[in-house]
CSV table of C-alpha atoms in Angstrom, one decimal:
chain,number,residue,atom,x,y,z
C,1,MET,CA,-17.4,63.2,16.7
C,2,THR,CA,-20.7,64.5,15.6
C,3,THR,CA,-24.0,62.7,16.2
C,4,GLN,CA,-24.1,61.9,12.6
C,5,ALA,CA,-20.8,60.0,12.8
C,6,HIS,CA,-22.1,58.1,15.9
C,7,VAL,CA,-25.2,57.0,14.0
C,8,PHE,CA,-23.1,56.0,11.0
C,9,VAL,CA,-20.8,53.8,13.2
C,10,VAL,CA,-23.8,52.1,14.9
C,11,ILE,CA,-25.3,51.3,11.5
C,12,VAL,CA,-22.0,49.9,10.2
C,13,THR,CA,-21.7,47.6,13.2
C,14,LEU,CA,-25.3,46.5,12.8
C,15,LEU,CA,-24.6,45.6,9.2
C,16,ALA,CA,-21.5,43.7,10.3
C,17,VAL,CA,-23.5,41.7,12.9
C,18,ALA,CA,-26.1,40.9,10.2
C,19,PHE,CA,-23.4,39.6,7.9
C,20,VAL,CA,-21.8,37.5,10.6
C,21,ILE,CA,-25.2,35.9,11.5
C,22,ARG,CA,-25.8,35.2,7.8
C,23,LEU,CA,-22.5,33.3,7.6
C,24,VAL,CA,-23.4,31.3,10.7
C,25,ARG,CA,-26.8,30.4,9.2
C,26,ARG,CA,-25.1,29.2,6.1
C,27,ARG,CA,-22.7,27.2,8.3
C,28,GLN,CA,-19.7,29.0,6.7
C,29,LEU,CA,-18.5,30.5,10.0
C,30,ARG,CA,-17.7,28.6,13.3
C,31,ALA,CA,-19.7,29.9,16.2
C,32,LYS,CA,-16.6,30.8,18.2
C,33,TYR,CA,-15.4,33.3,15.6
C,34,ALA,CA,-19.0,34.6,15.2
C,35,MET,CA,-19.0,35.2,18.9
C,36,LEU,CA,-15.7,37.1,18.7
C,37,TRP,CA,-16.9,39.4,15.9
C,38,VAL,CA,-20.3,40.0,17.4
C,39,ALA,CA,-18.6,41.0,20.7
C,40,VAL,CA,-16.2,43.3,18.8
C,41,CYS,CA,-19.2,45.0,17.1
C,42,ALA,CA,-21.0,45.3,20.4
C,43,VAL,CA,-18.0,47.1,22.0
C,44,ILE,CA,-17.6,49.5,19.0
C,45,ALA,CA,-21.3,50.3,19.0
C,46,PHE,CA,-21.2,50.8,22.8
C,47,MET,CA,-18.3,53.3,22.4
C,48,ALA,CA,-20.2,55.2,19.7
C,49,LEU,CA,-23.4,55.4,21.8
C,50,VAL,CA,-21.6,56.3,25.0
C,51,PRO,CA,-18.5,58.3,23.9
C,52,SER,CA,-17.8,59.4,27.5
C,53,VAL,CA,-16.7,55.9,28.4
C,54,PRO,CA,-13.8,55.6,25.8
C,55,ASN,CA,-12.9,59.2,26.5
C,56,ARG,CA,-12.5,58.5,30.3
C,57,LEU,CA,-10.6,55.2,29.6
C,58,ALA,CA,-8.2,57.1,27.3
C,59,ARG,CA,-7.5,59.8,29.9
C,60,GLY,CA,-7.1,57.1,32.5
C,61,VAL,CA,-4.1,55.6,30.6
C,62,GLY,CA,-2.7,59.1,30.0
C,63,ILE,CA,-3.7,59.5,26.3
C,64,PHE,CA,-5.5,62.8,25.8
C,65,TYR,CA,-6.3,62.4,22.1
C,66,GLN,CA,-9.1,59.8,22.2
C,67,PRO,CA,-8.9,58.6,18.6
C,68,ALA,CA,-5.2,57.7,19.2
C,69,ALA,CA,-6.2,55.5,22.2
C,70,PHE,CA,-8.9,53.8,20.0
C,71,LEU,CA,-6.5,53.1,17.2
C,72,PHE,CA,-3.9,51.8,19.6
C,73,ALA,CA,-6.4,49.4,21.2
C,74,ALA,CA,-7.6,48.3,17.7
C,75,VAL,CA,-4.0,47.6,16.5
C,76,VAL,CA,-3.2,45.6,19.7
C,77,PHE,CA,-6.4,43.6,19.4
C,78,LEU,CA,-6.0,42.8,15.7
C,79,PHE,CA,-2.4,41.8,16.3
C,80,LEU,CA,-3.6,39.3,18.9
C,81,VAL,CA,-6.2,38.0,16.5
C,82,VAL,CA,-3.6,37.5,13.7
C,83,VAL,CA,-1.3,35.7,16.1
C,84,HIS,CA,-4.2,33.4,17.1
C,85,PHE,CA,-5.0,32.7,13.5
C,86,SER,CA,-1.3,31.9,12.7
C,87,TYR,CA,-1.5,29.4,15.6
C,88,GLU,CA,-4.7,27.9,14.2
C,89,LEU,CA,-3.2,27.8,10.7
C,90,SER,CA,-0.1,25.9,12.0
C,91,ARG,CA,-2.4,23.4,13.7
C,92,LEU,CA,-4.4,22.9,10.6
C,93,GLU,CA,-1.3,22.4,8.5
C,94,GLU,CA,0.0,19.8,10.9
C,95,ARG,CA,-3.4,18.0,10.8
C,96,SER,CA,-3.6,18.0,7.0
C,97,GLN,CA,0.0,16.5,7.0
C,98,VAL,CA,-1.2,13.7,9.3
C,99,LEU,CA,-4.2,13.1,7.1
C,100,ALA,CA,-2.2,12.8,3.9
C,101,GLN,CA,0.3,10.5,5.6
C,102,GLU,CA,-2.6,8.4,6.9
C,103,VAL,CA,-4.0,8.1,3.4
C,104,ALA,CA,-0.6,7.0,2.1
C,105,LEU,CA,-0.4,4.3,4.8
C,106,LEU,CA,-4.0,3.2,4.1
C,107,ARG,CA,-3.4,3.1,0.3
C,108,ARG,CA,-0.4,0.9,0.9
C,109,GLN,CA,-2.4,-1.5,3.2
C,110,LEU,CA,-5.1,-1.7,0.5
C,111,GLU,CA,-2.5,-2.5,-2.2
C,112,GLU,CA,-1.1,-5.3,0.0
C,113,ARG,CA,-4.6,-6.7,0.4
C,114,THR,CA,-5.3,-6.6,-3.3
C,115,GLU,CA,-2.0,-8.3,-4.1
C,116,GLY,CA,0.0,-5.6,-5.6
C,117,ASP,CA,-2.6,-4.0,-7.9
C,118,GLU,CA,-1.8,-0.3,-7.8
C,119,VAL,CA,-4.5,1.6,-6.1
C,120,SER,CA,-4.9,4.8,-8.1
C,121,ALA,CA,-4.8,8.1,-6.4
C,122,PRO,CA,-8.2,9.8,-6.2
C,123,ARG,CA,-8.8,12.6,-8.6
C,124,GLY,CA,-7.8,16.0,-7.5
C,125,THR,CA,-4.5,15.1,-5.8
K,1,MET,CA,-19.9,12.7,-0.6
K,2,THR,CA,-20.3,9.5,1.4
K,3,THR,CA,-19.2,6.7,-0.8
K,4,PRO,CA,-21.3,3.5,-0.3
K,5,LEU,CA,-19.3,0.6,1.0
K,6,PRO,CA,-19.8,-2.9,-0.2
K,7,HIS,CA,-21.7,-5.6,1.8
K,8,PRO,CA,-24.9,-3.7,2.8
K,9,VAL,CA,-26.4,-4.8,6.1
K,10,PRO,CA,-29.8,-6.5,6.5
K,11,PRO,CA,-32.6,-3.9,6.9
K,12,SER,CA,-33.4,-5.0,10.5
K,13,LYS,CA,-29.9,-4.4,11.7
K,14,VAL,CA,-29.3,-1.6,14.1
K,15,ALA,CA,-26.1,0.4,14.3
K,16,VAL,CA,-25.2,1.3,17.9
K,17,ILE,CA,-22.8,4.3,17.4
K,18,ILE,CA,-20.5,4.7,20.4
K,19,PRO,CA,-18.0,7.6,20.3
K,20,ALA,CA,-15.1,6.9,22.7
K,21,PHE,CA,-12.2,9.1,23.8
K,22,ASN,CA,-9.9,7.4,26.3
K,23,GLU,CA,-12.6,5.1,27.6
K,24,ALA,CA,-10.5,1.9,28.0
K,25,GLY,CA,-11.6,1.7,31.6
K,26,ALA,CA,-15.4,1.6,31.1
K,27,LEU,CA,-15.7,0.1,27.5
K,28,PRO,CA,-15.3,-3.6,28.2
K,29,GLY,CA,-18.2,-3.6,30.7
K,30,VAL,CA,-20.3,-1.3,28.6
K,31,LEU,CA,-19.9,-3.3,25.4
K,32,ALA,CA,-20.5,-6.7,27.2
K,33,GLU,CA,-23.7,-5.4,28.9
K,34,LEU,CA,-24.9,-3.9,25.6
K,35,ARG,CA,-24.4,-7.1,23.8
K,36,SER,CA,-26.0,-9.4,26.3
K,37,VAL,CA,-29.1,-7.1,26.8
K,38,LEU,CA,-29.7,-6.6,23.1
K,39,GLU,CA,-29.2,-10.3,22.3
K,40,ALA,CA,-31.6,-11.2,25.1
K,41,ARG,CA,-34.2,-8.9,23.5
K,42,GLY,CA,-33.5,-10.3,20.0
K,43,ILE,CA,-32.3,-7.0,18.6
K,44,ASP,CA,-29.9,-7.6,15.7
K,45,HIS,CA,-27.2,-5.0,16.1
K,46,ASP,CA,-23.6,-4.0,15.4
K,47,ALA,CA,-21.7,-2.0,18.0
K,48,ILE,CA,-19.7,0.7,16.2
K,49,VAL,CA,-17.0,2.3,18.3
K,50,ILE,CA,-15.5,5.5,17.0
K,51,ASP,CA,-12.1,5.9,18.6
K,52,ASP,CA,-11.7,9.7,18.7
K,53,GLY,CA,-7.9,9.7,18.8
K,54,SER,CA,-7.6,8.1,22.2
K,55,GLU,CA,-4.2,7.8,23.9
K,56,ASP,CA,-5.1,4.6,25.7
K,57,ALA,CA,-6.1,1.1,24.5
K,58,THR,CA,-9.7,2.1,23.6
K,59,ALA,CA,-9.5,0.9,20.0
K,60,ALA,CA,-7.9,-2.5,20.8
K,61,ILE,CA,-10.3,-3.1,23.7
K,62,ALA,CA,-13.3,-2.3,21.6
K,63,ALA,CA,-12.1,-4.6,18.8
K,64,ASP,CA,-11.5,-7.4,21.3
K,65,ALA,CA,-15.0,-7.0,22.6
K,66,GLY,CA,-16.3,-7.6,19.0
K,67,ALA,CA,-17.1,-4.1,18.1
K,68,THR,CA,-16.5,-2.5,14.7
K,69,VAL,CA,-13.8,0.1,15.4
K,70,LEU,CA,-13.4,3.3,13.4
K,71,ARG,CA,-10.1,5.0,14.4
K,72,LEU,CA,-9.7,8.7,13.9
K,73,PRO,CA,-6.1,9.9,13.3
K,74,TYR,CA,-6.6,12.7,15.9
K,75,ASN,CA,-9.2,14.0,18.3
K,76,LEU,CA,-12.1,15.6,16.6
K,77,GLY,CA,-14.4,16.0,19.6
K,78,ILE,CA,-17.8,14.4,20.1
K,79,GLY,CA,-19.5,16.0,17.1
K,80,GLY,CA,-16.8,15.0,14.6
K,81,ALA,CA,-16.7,11.5,16.0
K,82,LEU,CA,-20.4,11.1,15.8
K,83,ARG,CA,-20.5,12.3,12.2
K,84,THR,CA,-17.9,9.7,11.4
K,85,GLY,CA,-20.3,7.1,12.8
K,86,PHE,CA,-23.3,8.6,10.9
K,87,ARG,CA,-21.3,8.5,7.6
K,88,TYR,CA,-20.3,4.9,8.2
K,89,ALA,CA,-23.9,4.0,9.0
K,90,VAL,CA,-25.1,5.6,5.8
K,91,ALA,CA,-22.3,4.1,3.7
K,92,ARG,CA,-23.1,0.6,5.0
K,93,GLY,CA,-26.9,1.1,4.5
K,94,TYR,CA,-28.1,0.8,8.1
K,95,ARG,CA,-31.7,1.8,8.4
K,96,ARG,CA,-31.7,2.6,12.1
K,97,ALA,CA,-29.0,3.7,14.5
K,98,VAL,CA,-28.8,4.4,18.2
K,99,GLN,CA,-26.2,6.8,19.8
K,100,PHE,CA,-24.8,5.3,23.0
K,101,ASP,CA,-22.3,6.6,25.5
K,102,ALA,CA,-19.0,4.8,26.1
K,103,ASP,CA,-18.9,5.7,29.8
K,104,GLY,CA,-21.8,3.6,31.0
K,105,GLN,CA,-24.2,6.5,31.4
K,106,HIS,CA,-26.9,4.9,29.2
K,107,ASP,CA,-28.8,1.8,30.1
K,108,PRO,CA,-29.0,-0.7,27.2
K,109,GLU,CA,-32.4,-1.8,28.5
K,110,GLU,CA,-33.7,1.5,27.1
K,111,VAL,CA,-32.6,0.9,23.6
K,112,GLU,CA,-35.7,-1.1,22.7
K,113,GLY,CA,-37.9,1.9,23.6
K,114,LEU,CA,-35.9,4.2,21.2
K,115,LEU,CA,-36.3,1.6,18.4
K,116,GLU,CA,-40.0,1.3,19.1
K,117,ALA,CA,-40.4,5.1,18.7
K,118,LEU,CA,-38.6,4.9,15.4
K,119,ASP,CA,-40.9,2.1,14.2
K,120,ALA,CA,-43.8,4.2,15.3
K,121,GLY,CA,-42.8,6.8,12.7
K,122,ALA,CA,-40.3,9.1,14.4
K,123,ASP,CA,-37.3,10.2,12.3
K,124,MET,CA,-35.4,10.9,15.4
K,125,VAL,CA,-36.0,10.0,19.1
K,126,VAL,CA,-34.4,11.6,22.1
K,127,GLY,CA,-34.1,9.7,25.4
K,128,SER,CA,-34.9,12.3,28.1
K,129,ARG,CA,-33.4,12.2,31.6
K,130,PHE,CA,-36.2,14.4,32.9
K,131,GLY,CA,-39.2,12.7,31.4
K,132,HIS,CA,-39.7,10.5,34.5
K,133,GLU,CA,-41.5,12.0,37.4
K,134,ARG,CA,-39.1,10.2,39.8
K,135,SER,CA,-36.0,11.0,37.8
K,136,THR,CA,-32.9,10.3,39.7
K,137,TYR,CA,-30.5,12.1,37.5
K,138,GLU,CA,-28.8,15.1,39.1
K,139,VAL,CA,-27.0,18.1,37.5
K,140,GLY,CA,-25.2,21.2,38.8
K,141,SER,CA,-27.0,24.5,39.2
K,142,VAL,CA,-25.4,26.4,36.3
K,143,ARG,CA,-26.2,23.5,34.1
K,144,ARG,CA,-29.7,23.2,35.4
K,145,SER,CA,-30.6,26.8,34.8
K,146,ALA,CA,-28.9,26.8,31.4
K,147,MET,CA,-30.8,23.7,30.4
K,148,ARG,CA,-34.1,25.4,31.3
K,149,VAL,CA,-33.2,28.4,29.1
K,150,LEU,CA,-32.4,26.0,26.2
K,151,ARG,CA,-35.5,24.1,26.7
K,152,VAL,CA,-37.7,27.2,26.5
K,153,THR,CA,-35.7,28.5,23.5
K,154,VAL,CA,-36.0,25.2,21.6
K,155,ARG,CA,-39.7,25.1,22.5
K,156,LEU,CA,-40.3,28.6,21.1
K,157,LEU,CA,-38.3,28.0,18.0
K,158,SER,CA,-39.5,24.5,17.1
K,159,GLY,CA,-43.0,24.7,18.6
K,160,ARG,CA,-42.3,21.4,20.3
K,161,VAL,CA,-41.6,20.5,23.9
K,162,PHE,CA,-38.4,18.7,24.7
K,163,THR,CA,-37.6,18.2,28.4
K,164,ASP,CA,-34.0,17.2,27.7
K,165,THR,CA,-32.5,19.1,24.8
K,166,SER,CA,-28.9,17.9,25.4
K,167,SER,CA,-29.4,14.2,25.8
K,168,GLY,CA,-26.9,12.1,23.9
K,169,PHE,CA,-29.1,9.0,24.1
K,170,ARG,CA,-30.9,9.1,20.8
K,171,GLY,CA,-32.2,7.0,18.0
K,172,PHE,CA,-32.2,7.9,14.3
K,173,ASN,CA,-33.8,6.5,11.1
K,174,GLU,CA,-32.3,6.5,7.6
K,175,ARG,CA,-33.5,10.0,6.9
K,176,THR,CA,-31.9,11.6,9.9
K,177,LEU,CA,-28.7,9.6,9.5
K,178,GLU,CA,-28.5,10.9,5.9
K,179,LEU,CA,-28.9,14.5,7.2
K,180,PHE,CA,-26.5,14.1,10.0
K,181,ALA,CA,-23.9,12.4,7.8
K,182,ARG,CA,-23.7,15.7,5.9
K,183,VAL,CA,-24.5,18.3,8.5
K,184,TYR,CA,-23.6,17.8,12.1
K,185,PRO,CA,-22.4,20.4,14.6
K,186,VAL,CA,-18.9,20.1,16.1
K,187,ASP,CA,-19.0,22.5,19.0
K,188,TYR,CA,-19.6,21.7,22.7
K,189,MET,CA,-23.2,20.6,23.4
K,190,GLU,CA,-23.6,19.7,19.8
K,191,SER,CA,-26.8,17.7,20.6
K,192,VAL,CA,-28.9,20.8,21.2
K,193,GLU,CA,-27.9,22.3,17.9
K,194,ALA,CA,-28.5,18.9,16.2
K,195,LEU,CA,-32.0,18.8,17.7
K,196,VAL,CA,-32.7,22.3,16.3
K,197,ILE,CA,-31.3,21.3,12.9
K,198,ALA,CA,-33.5,18.2,12.8
K,199,CYS,CA,-36.6,20.2,13.7
K,200,ALA,CA,-35.8,22.9,11.2
K,201,SER,CA,-35.3,20.4,8.4
K,202,GLY,CA,-38.8,19.1,8.9
K,203,LEU,CA,-38.0,15.8,10.5
K,204,ARG,CA,-40.3,14.2,13.0
K,205,VAL,CA,-38.6,14.3,16.4
K,206,THR,CA,-40.0,12.7,19.5
K,207,GLU,CA,-38.9,12.3,23.0
K,208,ILE,CA,-39.3,9.3,25.4
K,209,PRO,CA,-38.4,9.2,29.1
K,210,VAL,CA,-35.3,7.1,30.0
K,211,GLU,CA,-33.5,6.4,33.2
K,212,MET,CA,-29.8,7.4,33.1
K,213,ARG,CA,-27.0,6.5,35.5
K,214,SER,CA,-24.4,8.8,36.8
K,215,ARG,CA,-21.2,8.6,34.8
K,216,ARG,CA,-18.9,5.8,35.8
K,217,HIS,CA,-15.7,7.7,35.2
K,218,GLY,CA,-15.6,11.3,36.4
K,219,LEU,CA,-17.6,14.4,35.6
K,220,PRO,CA,-16.6,16.9,32.9
K,221,THR,CA,-14.2,19.4,34.5
K,222,THR,CA,-15.5,22.4,32.6
K,223,ARG,CA,-15.3,25.5,34.8
K,224,ARG,CA,-18.3,27.7,35.5
K,225,TRP,CA,-17.4,30.7,33.4
K,226,ARG,CA,-16.4,28.5,30.6
K,227,LEU,CA,-19.7,26.6,30.8
K,228,ALA,CA,-21.5,30.0,30.8
K,229,TYR,CA,-19.6,31.0,27.6
K,230,HIS,CA,-20.5,27.7,26.0
K,231,TYR,CA,-24.2,28.1,26.8
K,232,LEU,CA,-24.1,31.7,25.5
K,233,ARG,CA,-22.5,30.6,22.2
K,234,LEU,CA,-25.0,27.7,21.9
K,235,LEU,CA,-27.9,30.1,22.4
K,236,PHE,CA,-26.5,32.4,19.7
K,237,VAL,CA,-26.1,29.5,17.2
K,238,VAL,CA,-29.5,28.1,18.0
K,239,LEU,CA,-31.2,31.5,17.6
K,240,ALA,CA,-29.3,32.2,14.4
K,241,THR,CA,-29.9,28.8,12.7
K,242,ALA,CA,-33.3,27.8,14.0
K,243,THR,CA,-35.2,30.5,12.0
K,244,ARG,CA,-33.5,29.1,8.9
K,245,ARG,CA,-36.2,27.8,6.5
K,246,PRO,CA,-36.0,24.2,5.6
K,247,ARG,CA,-34.7,23.8,2.1
K,248,PRO,CA,-36.0,21.0,-0.1
K,249,THR,CA,-32.4,19.8,-0.7
K,250,GLU,CA,-31.8,19.4,3.0
K,251,VAL,CA,-33.5,16.1,3.4
K,252,ARG,CA,-33.7,13.7,0.5
K,253,PRO,CA,-36.5,11.2,1.0
């Protein structure tokens, strides 16, 4: 890569970090994910600044075309992230199920207390 | 967001908010001591136990001891449990609240000091383990150095000195309760983040020295590298959020 390309990559990662920090400040992103993406940006920026390191790593695992090694690592990493998100999504679905059931039980309890008056569902359900 | 509940409480009444996760062992003693000490001091209070999805008899034991019990359907962690308590306190119209540990770490004798600080004009008061010159509270080495870093960071960002940024023995007035009912961090060591949020929102936060006991039931088993990660994450969040300018909508008078 040319020096120009390296500078471009570093600028893009800095912008990405700024965006992540902005989301954390507005409390729209949990800190654990923010840490993940900041770490990813740090690794990419490091590889752009010191290209000899990824080159040596690629040769070390027997890949002599460095971009291929990078893309392979990126695909593996993103695959792991997606698997993790599917796991989290399943957990959230389970939790929202439990919540809805809890609400149904509570509504029934409330109806029993108010002697059979139907308790109306909150708006939006 | 928080719907007011009927039967508002008298203004002098204090909500003692006690998050509890599998604390059936320590709770009966803690609640009995809390009640007898506060009654002896003439402090009108309600013990509010938030059962954070415990698998033991925490909820039943707390109810037997006369506490108001809020049962969460699953474990939310300390931050989520506390926010439940804050929302309840706001909904019921409590003017003052104290956060109290279910494991016997906090001494009920110290509650009066927290309330006095609130009456003296503080919006939030933190009971510090390290305020006493002859403090007997001991912590591990990773924790100690991390606490020092946090202390310096919070001092630089808030311009205020707190000797114990992570204490969970705290008092809150109506303003702070209202803020924390809407915004309260959920991650590990949420108290540090909460302290920074309170300072950044323009609340008056003070600190008083308190004596704390060692925990009755075991120490947290968090491993060292995990602990280091948590502190790093905390530092990141504190740095990212503390420079946030207080918005007028954040604290409604």
